[in-house]
């Protein structure tokens, strides 16, 4: 699911990547977003949209709106006031599309920004944008999934989806410096091939990617990471994400994956 970038702009600073003095190329952002949507359509994926709302400049990062499996969704409760207005629109979209909506209410939670599903496991980041308490809620709502909390410690990597990219239960790429030592150990425990990427790869937003079977959609200017993927036999599609990185997001941040249980794994 996507949200068009009609109102996307950097008007405030709520993460280290944002600088309101650096303008966003609106036409270029629209093209970059459309290129991502077109790639997903070319891969025969079903694509849904939520309408953007003026003054909600970061709503384009649809991954942050909620996490869902089948027709049950946990809607976000954003950390910062600048994004809190998004919740009611994502909640309404979910209701309009016949989802059962779980509202964490007083628990701060930012959807797929911090919640990554890989087969029978949910990786749950916490520390900056989501509270650790969300792990219990997710465990209760999705009892057939093992929820694994991972603590983020580097504010540049404020969401899990920009420092961790699980492809399957065998393989995950992650930036070890973004986590505390216990979480690094946990990642290595649960994945046979837990590959720590370089500073260069992590800082280029290479891990903010989307995996679809044997295809990975990632950003341009992450050649080392793309080479890693190609060496593992993946088809790599590279897209320019320059305008969205100005706000601290790239491919995955723009993409909310509507998981269906019979298609997981």
Short mmCIF file of C-alpha atoms in Angstrom, two decimals:
data_model
loop_
_atom_site.label_atom_id
_atom_site.label_comp_id
_atom_site.label_asym_id
_atom_site.label_seq_id
_atom_site.Cartn_x
_atom_site.Cartn_y
_atom_site.Cartn_z
CA UNK A 1 0.00 0.00 0.00
CA UNK A 2 1.24 3.46 -0.92
CA UNK A 3 0.46 7.10 -0.20
CA UNK A 4 1.12 9.57 -3.04
CA UNK A 5 3.70 12.30 -2.26
CA UNK A 6 1.38 15.19 -3.15
CA UNK A 7 2.22 17.08 0.05
CA UNK A 8 5.65 15.62 0.78
CA UNK A 9 8.12 18.19 2.07
CA UNK A 10 10.68 18.61 4.84
CA UNK A 11 9.10 21.27 7.05
CA UNK A 12 10.50 20.24 10.45
CA UNK A 13 13.26 18.12 11.99
CA UNK A 14 12.32 14.97 13.88
CA UNK A 15 15.29 12.83 12.86
CA UNK A 16 18.97 13.52 12.08
CA UNK A 17 18.46 13.29 8.32
CA UNK A 18 15.92 16.10 8.08
CA UNK A 19 16.98 19.66 7.28
CA UNK A 20 14.16 22.08 6.41
CA UNK A 21 16.66 24.42 4.74
CA UNK A 22 17.27 21.85 1.98
CA UNK A 23 14.37 21.92 -0.50
CA UNK A 24 12.67 18.81 -1.82
CA UNK A 25 12.34 18.51 -5.59
CA UNK A 26 8.59 17.90 -5.72
CA UNK A 27 8.48 16.76 -9.35
CA UNK A 28 11.45 14.46 -8.82
CA UNK A 29 9.90 13.01 -5.66
CA UNK A 30 6.71 12.30 -7.59
CA UNK A 31 8.69 10.52 -10.31
CA UNK A 32 10.69 8.47 -7.81
CA UNK A 33 7.53 7.39 -6.01
CA UNK A 34 5.79 6.53 -9.30
CA UNK A 35 8.79 4.49 -10.42
CA UNK A 36 8.46 2.39 -7.25
CA UNK A 37 4.74 1.89 -7.76
CA UNK A 38 5.31 0.93 -11.41
CA UNK A 39 7.97 -1.62 -10.47
CA UNK A 40 5.57 -3.24 -8.01
CA UNK A 41 2.87 -3.39 -10.68
CA UNK A 42 5.36 -4.86 -13.16
CA UNK A 43 6.05 -7.59 -10.61
CA UNK A 44 2.30 -8.40 -10.68
CA UNK A 45 1.71 -7.14 -7.15
CA UNK A 46 -1.68 -5.86 -6.07
CA UNK A 47 -1.27 -2.16 -5.26
CA UNK A 48 -3.54 -0.12 -2.98
CA UNK A 49 -3.45 3.58 -2.11
CA UNK A 50 -4.41 5.88 0.72
CA UNK A 51 -5.17 9.49 -0.09
CA UNK A 52 -2.57 12.01 1.14
CA UNK A 53 -3.56 14.80 3.51
CA UNK A 54 -2.30 18.37 3.35
CA UNK A 55 0.01 19.37 6.22
CA UNK A 56 0.85 15.71 6.91
CA UNK A 57 4.12 15.91 5.03
CA UNK A 58 5.48 12.50 6.05
CA UNK A 59 2.30 10.51 5.38
CA UNK A 60 3.97 9.37 2.15
CA UNK A 61 5.98 6.95 4.32
CA UNK A 62 3.09 4.49 4.38
CA UNK A 63 5.09 1.75 6.10
CA UNK A 64 4.78 3.69 9.34
CA UNK A 65 0.98 3.75 9.31
CA UNK A 66 0.27 0.22 10.58
CA UNK A 67 1.30 -3.43 10.59
CA UNK A 68 -1.09 -6.11 9.41
CA UNK A 69 -1.48 -9.82 8.76
CA UNK A 70 -4.55 -10.89 6.81
CA UNK A 71 -7.37 -8.59 7.95
CA UNK A 72 -6.02 -7.71 11.39
CA UNK A 73 -3.99 -4.51 11.74
CA UNK A 74 -2.23 -2.69 14.55
CA UNK A 75 -2.47 1.02 13.77
CA UNK A 76 0.34 3.41 14.68
CA UNK A 77 0.55 5.88 17.54
CA UNK A 78 3.34 8.23 16.46
CA UNK A 79 6.03 9.56 18.77
CA UNK A 80 6.08 13.12 17.44
CA UNK A 81 3.16 15.53 17.23
CA UNK A 82 4.07 16.35 13.63
CA UNK A 83 2.94 12.87 12.57
CA UNK A 84 0.25 12.06 15.10
CA UNK A 85 -2.48 13.38 12.81
CA UNK A 86 -1.84 10.50 10.40
CA UNK A 87 -3.30 7.88 12.72
CA UNK A 88 -6.98 8.68 12.15
CA UNK A 89 -6.57 8.53 8.37
CA UNK A 90 -4.78 5.19 8.43
CA UNK A 91 -7.36 3.87 10.90
CA UNK A 92 -10.20 4.97 8.63
CA UNK A 93 -8.54 3.40 5.57
CA UNK A 94 -8.23 0.12 7.45
CA UNK A 95 -11.87 0.20 8.52
CA UNK A 96 -12.99 1.07 5.00
CA UNK A 97 -11.08 -1.97 3.76
CA UNK A 98 -12.62 -4.34 6.32
CA UNK A 99 -9.65 -4.72 8.66
CA UNK A 100 -10.02 -5.43 12.36
CA UNK A 101 -8.16 -2.46 13.85
CA UNK A 102 -6.12 -2.80 17.03
CA UNK A 103 -5.25 0.56 18.59
CA UNK A 104 -2.26 0.53 20.98
CA UNK A 105 -3.54 3.82 22.42
CA UNK A 106 -0.94 4.83 25.03
CA UNK A 107 1.85 2.67 23.57
CA UNK A 108 4.02 4.58 21.11
CA UNK A 109 4.25 2.54 17.92
CA UNK A 110 5.22 3.27 14.31
CA UNK A 111 4.05 0.29 12.30
CA UNK A 112 6.30 -1.37 9.77
CA UNK A 113 8.95 1.21 10.43
CA UNK A 114 9.77 -0.92 13.48
CA UNK A 115 7.90 -4.18 12.77
CA UNK A 116 9.40 -6.55 10.21
CA UNK A 117 7.77 -9.89 9.42
CA UNK A 118 9.81 -12.79 8.15
CA UNK A 119 7.90 -16.08 7.97
CA UNK A 120 7.12 -17.18 11.56
CA UNK A 121 9.03 -14.33 13.22
CA UNK A 122 8.26 -10.68 13.89
CA UNK A 123 11.30 -8.51 14.49
CA UNK A 124 10.26 -5.57 16.66
CA UNK A 125 12.51 -2.54 16.99
CA UNK A 126 12.18 -0.21 19.97
CA UNK A 127 14.03 2.66 21.58
CA UNK A 128 13.32 5.72 19.44
CA UNK A 129 9.93 5.53 17.72
CA UNK A 130 8.26 2.50 19.30
CA UNK A 131 7.95 1.45 22.95
CA UNK A 132 9.13 -1.98 24.03
CA UNK A 133 5.65 -2.68 25.41
CA UNK A 134 4.37 -3.12 21.86
CA UNK A 135 6.01 -6.57 21.77
CA UNK A 136 3.47 -7.93 24.25
CA UNK A 137 0.56 -6.52 22.28
CA UNK A 138 1.85 -8.02 19.03
CA UNK A 139 2.40 -11.39 20.73
CA UNK A 140 -1.18 -11.38 21.96
CA UNK A 141 -2.68 -10.35 18.62
CA UNK A 142 -0.53 -12.66 16.46
CA UNK A 143 0.01 -15.70 18.73
CA UNK A 144 1.39 -17.90 15.94
CA UNK A 145 4.35 -15.53 15.49
CA UNK A 146 7.47 -15.28 17.63
CA UNK A 147 7.97 -11.58 18.46
CA UNK A 148 11.63 -10.66 18.98
CA UNK A 149 12.43 -7.26 20.55
CA UNK A 150 15.52 -5.47 19.24
CA UNK A 151 16.80 -2.31 20.89
CA UNK A 152 18.01 0.54 18.65
CA UNK A 153 20.76 2.77 20.04
CA UNK A 154 21.90 5.03 17.17
CA UNK A 155 19.47 7.91 16.52
CA UNK A 156 20.41 7.96 12.83
CA UNK A 157 18.73 4.56 12.62
CA UNK A 158 15.57 5.54 14.45
CA UNK A 159 13.47 2.84 12.77
CA UNK A 160 14.29 -0.84 12.44
CA UNK A 161 13.61 -0.84 8.70
CA UNK A 162 16.61 1.37 7.96
CA UNK A 163 19.12 -0.84 9.78
CA UNK A 164 17.75 -4.36 9.33
CA UNK A 165 16.67 -6.18 6.18
CA UNK A 166 15.50 -9.78 6.71
CA UNK A 167 15.01 -11.60 3.42
CA UNK A 168 14.02 -14.99 4.81
CA UNK A 169 14.55 -17.07 7.96
CA UNK A 170 18.02 -17.97 6.75
CA UNK A 171 19.33 -14.58 5.67
CA UNK A 172 19.30 -11.11 7.21
CA UNK A 173 21.42 -8.04 6.52
CA UNK A 174 21.81 -5.65 9.43
CA UNK A 175 23.94 -2.79 10.74
CA UNK A 176 25.35 -4.01 14.03
CA UNK A 177 26.26 -0.53 15.32
CA UNK A 178 22.58 0.45 15.33
CA UNK A 179 21.77 -2.15 18.03
CA UNK A 180 22.80 -2.88 21.59
CA UNK A 181 24.97 -5.97 22.06
CA UNK A 182 22.12 -8.13 23.32
CA UNK A 183 20.13 -7.42 20.17
CA UNK A 184 23.12 -8.17 17.92
CA UNK A 185 23.44 -11.53 19.68
CA UNK A 186 19.72 -12.16 19.22
CA UNK A 187 19.86 -11.46 15.49
CA UNK A 188 22.76 -13.85 15.08
CA UNK A 189 20.91 -16.49 17.10
CA UNK A 190 17.77 -16.46 14.97
CA UNK A 191 19.35 -16.24 11.52
CA UNK A 192 21.82 -18.74 10.12
CA UNK A 193 23.33 -16.07 7.87
CA UNK A 194 23.31 -12.76 9.75
CA UNK A 195 25.41 -10.42 7.61
CA UNK A 196 26.65 -7.18 9.15
CA UNK A 197 26.92 -4.48 6.49
CA UNK A 198 29.44 -1.66 6.31
CA UNK A 199 29.00 1.92 7.49
CA UNK A 200 28.83 2.99 3.86
CA UNK A 201 26.01 0.59 3.05
CA UNK A 202 24.00 1.43 6.14
CA UNK A 203 24.34 5.20 5.74
CA UNK A 204 23.24 4.96 2.11
CA UNK A 205 19.85 3.50 3.18
CA UNK A 206 20.68 0.26 1.38
CA UNK A 207 18.85 -1.77 4.04
CA UNK A 208 15.62 0.14 3.51
CA UNK A 209 14.66 -2.30 0.78
CA UNK A 210 11.82 -4.65 -0.11
CA UNK A 211 12.20 -8.36 -0.91
CA UNK A 212 9.70 -10.11 -3.19
CA UNK A 213 10.56 -13.77 -3.68
CA UNK A 214 13.88 -13.64 -5.54
CA UNK A 215 13.69 -9.94 -6.36
CA UNK A 216 14.95 -7.11 -4.16
CA UNK A 217 13.98 -3.48 -4.74
CA UNK A 218 16.66 -1.21 -3.34
CA UNK A 219 18.08 2.24 -3.98
CA UNK A 220 20.70 3.41 -6.39
CA UNK A 221 24.18 4.37 -5.16
CA UNK A 222 24.40 1.28 -2.98
CA UNK A 223 26.57 -0.75 -5.33
CA UNK A 224 28.32 -2.83 -2.69
CA UNK A 225 24.99 -3.94 -1.26
CA UNK A 226 23.54 -4.64 -4.69
CA UNK A 227 26.61 -6.73 -5.49
CA UNK A 228 26.06 -8.73 -2.30
CA UNK A 229 22.49 -9.46 -3.31
CA UNK A 230 23.41 -10.39 -6.86
CA UNK A 231 26.05 -12.79 -5.54
CA UNK A 232 23.30 -14.49 -3.52
CA UNK A 233 21.27 -14.99 -6.69
CA UNK A 234 18.73 -12.19 -6.25
CA UNK A 235 17.39 -10.07 -9.06
CA UNK A 236 18.16 -6.51 -7.97
CA UNK A 237 16.13 -3.50 -9.05
CA UNK A 238 17.69 -0.15 -8.15
CA UNK A 239 15.64 3.03 -7.84
CA UNK A 240 16.62 6.62 -7.17
CA UNK A 241 15.34 7.68 -3.73
CA UNK A 242 17.29 10.93 -3.32
CA UNK A 243 14.34 13.14 -2.36
CA UNK A 244 12.88 10.81 0.25
CA UNK A 245 16.24 10.27 1.93
CA UNK A 246 16.09 13.98 2.79
CA UNK A 247 13.38 12.98 5.25
CA UNK A 248 15.06 9.75 6.40
CA UNK A 249 13.33 7.17 4.21
CA UNK A 250 13.66 5.15 1.02
CA UNK A 251 12.06 2.11 -0.64
CA UNK A 252 10.70 0.26 2.39
CA UNK A 253 9.54 3.41 4.18
CA UNK A 254 7.30 4.18 1.20
CA UNK A 255 5.87 0.65 1.09
CA UNK A 256 3.36 -0.87 3.49
CA UNK A 257 3.26 -4.61 2.85
CA UNK A 258 -0.22 -6.07 3.40
CA UNK A 259 0.76 -9.53 4.60
CA UNK A 260 -1.44 -12.54 3.91
CA UNK A 261 -0.76 -15.63 6.04
CA UNK A 262 -0.98 -18.07 3.12
CA UNK A 263 1.63 -16.09 1.20
CA UNK A 264 4.19 -15.63 4.02
CA UNK A 265 7.41 -17.57 3.62
#
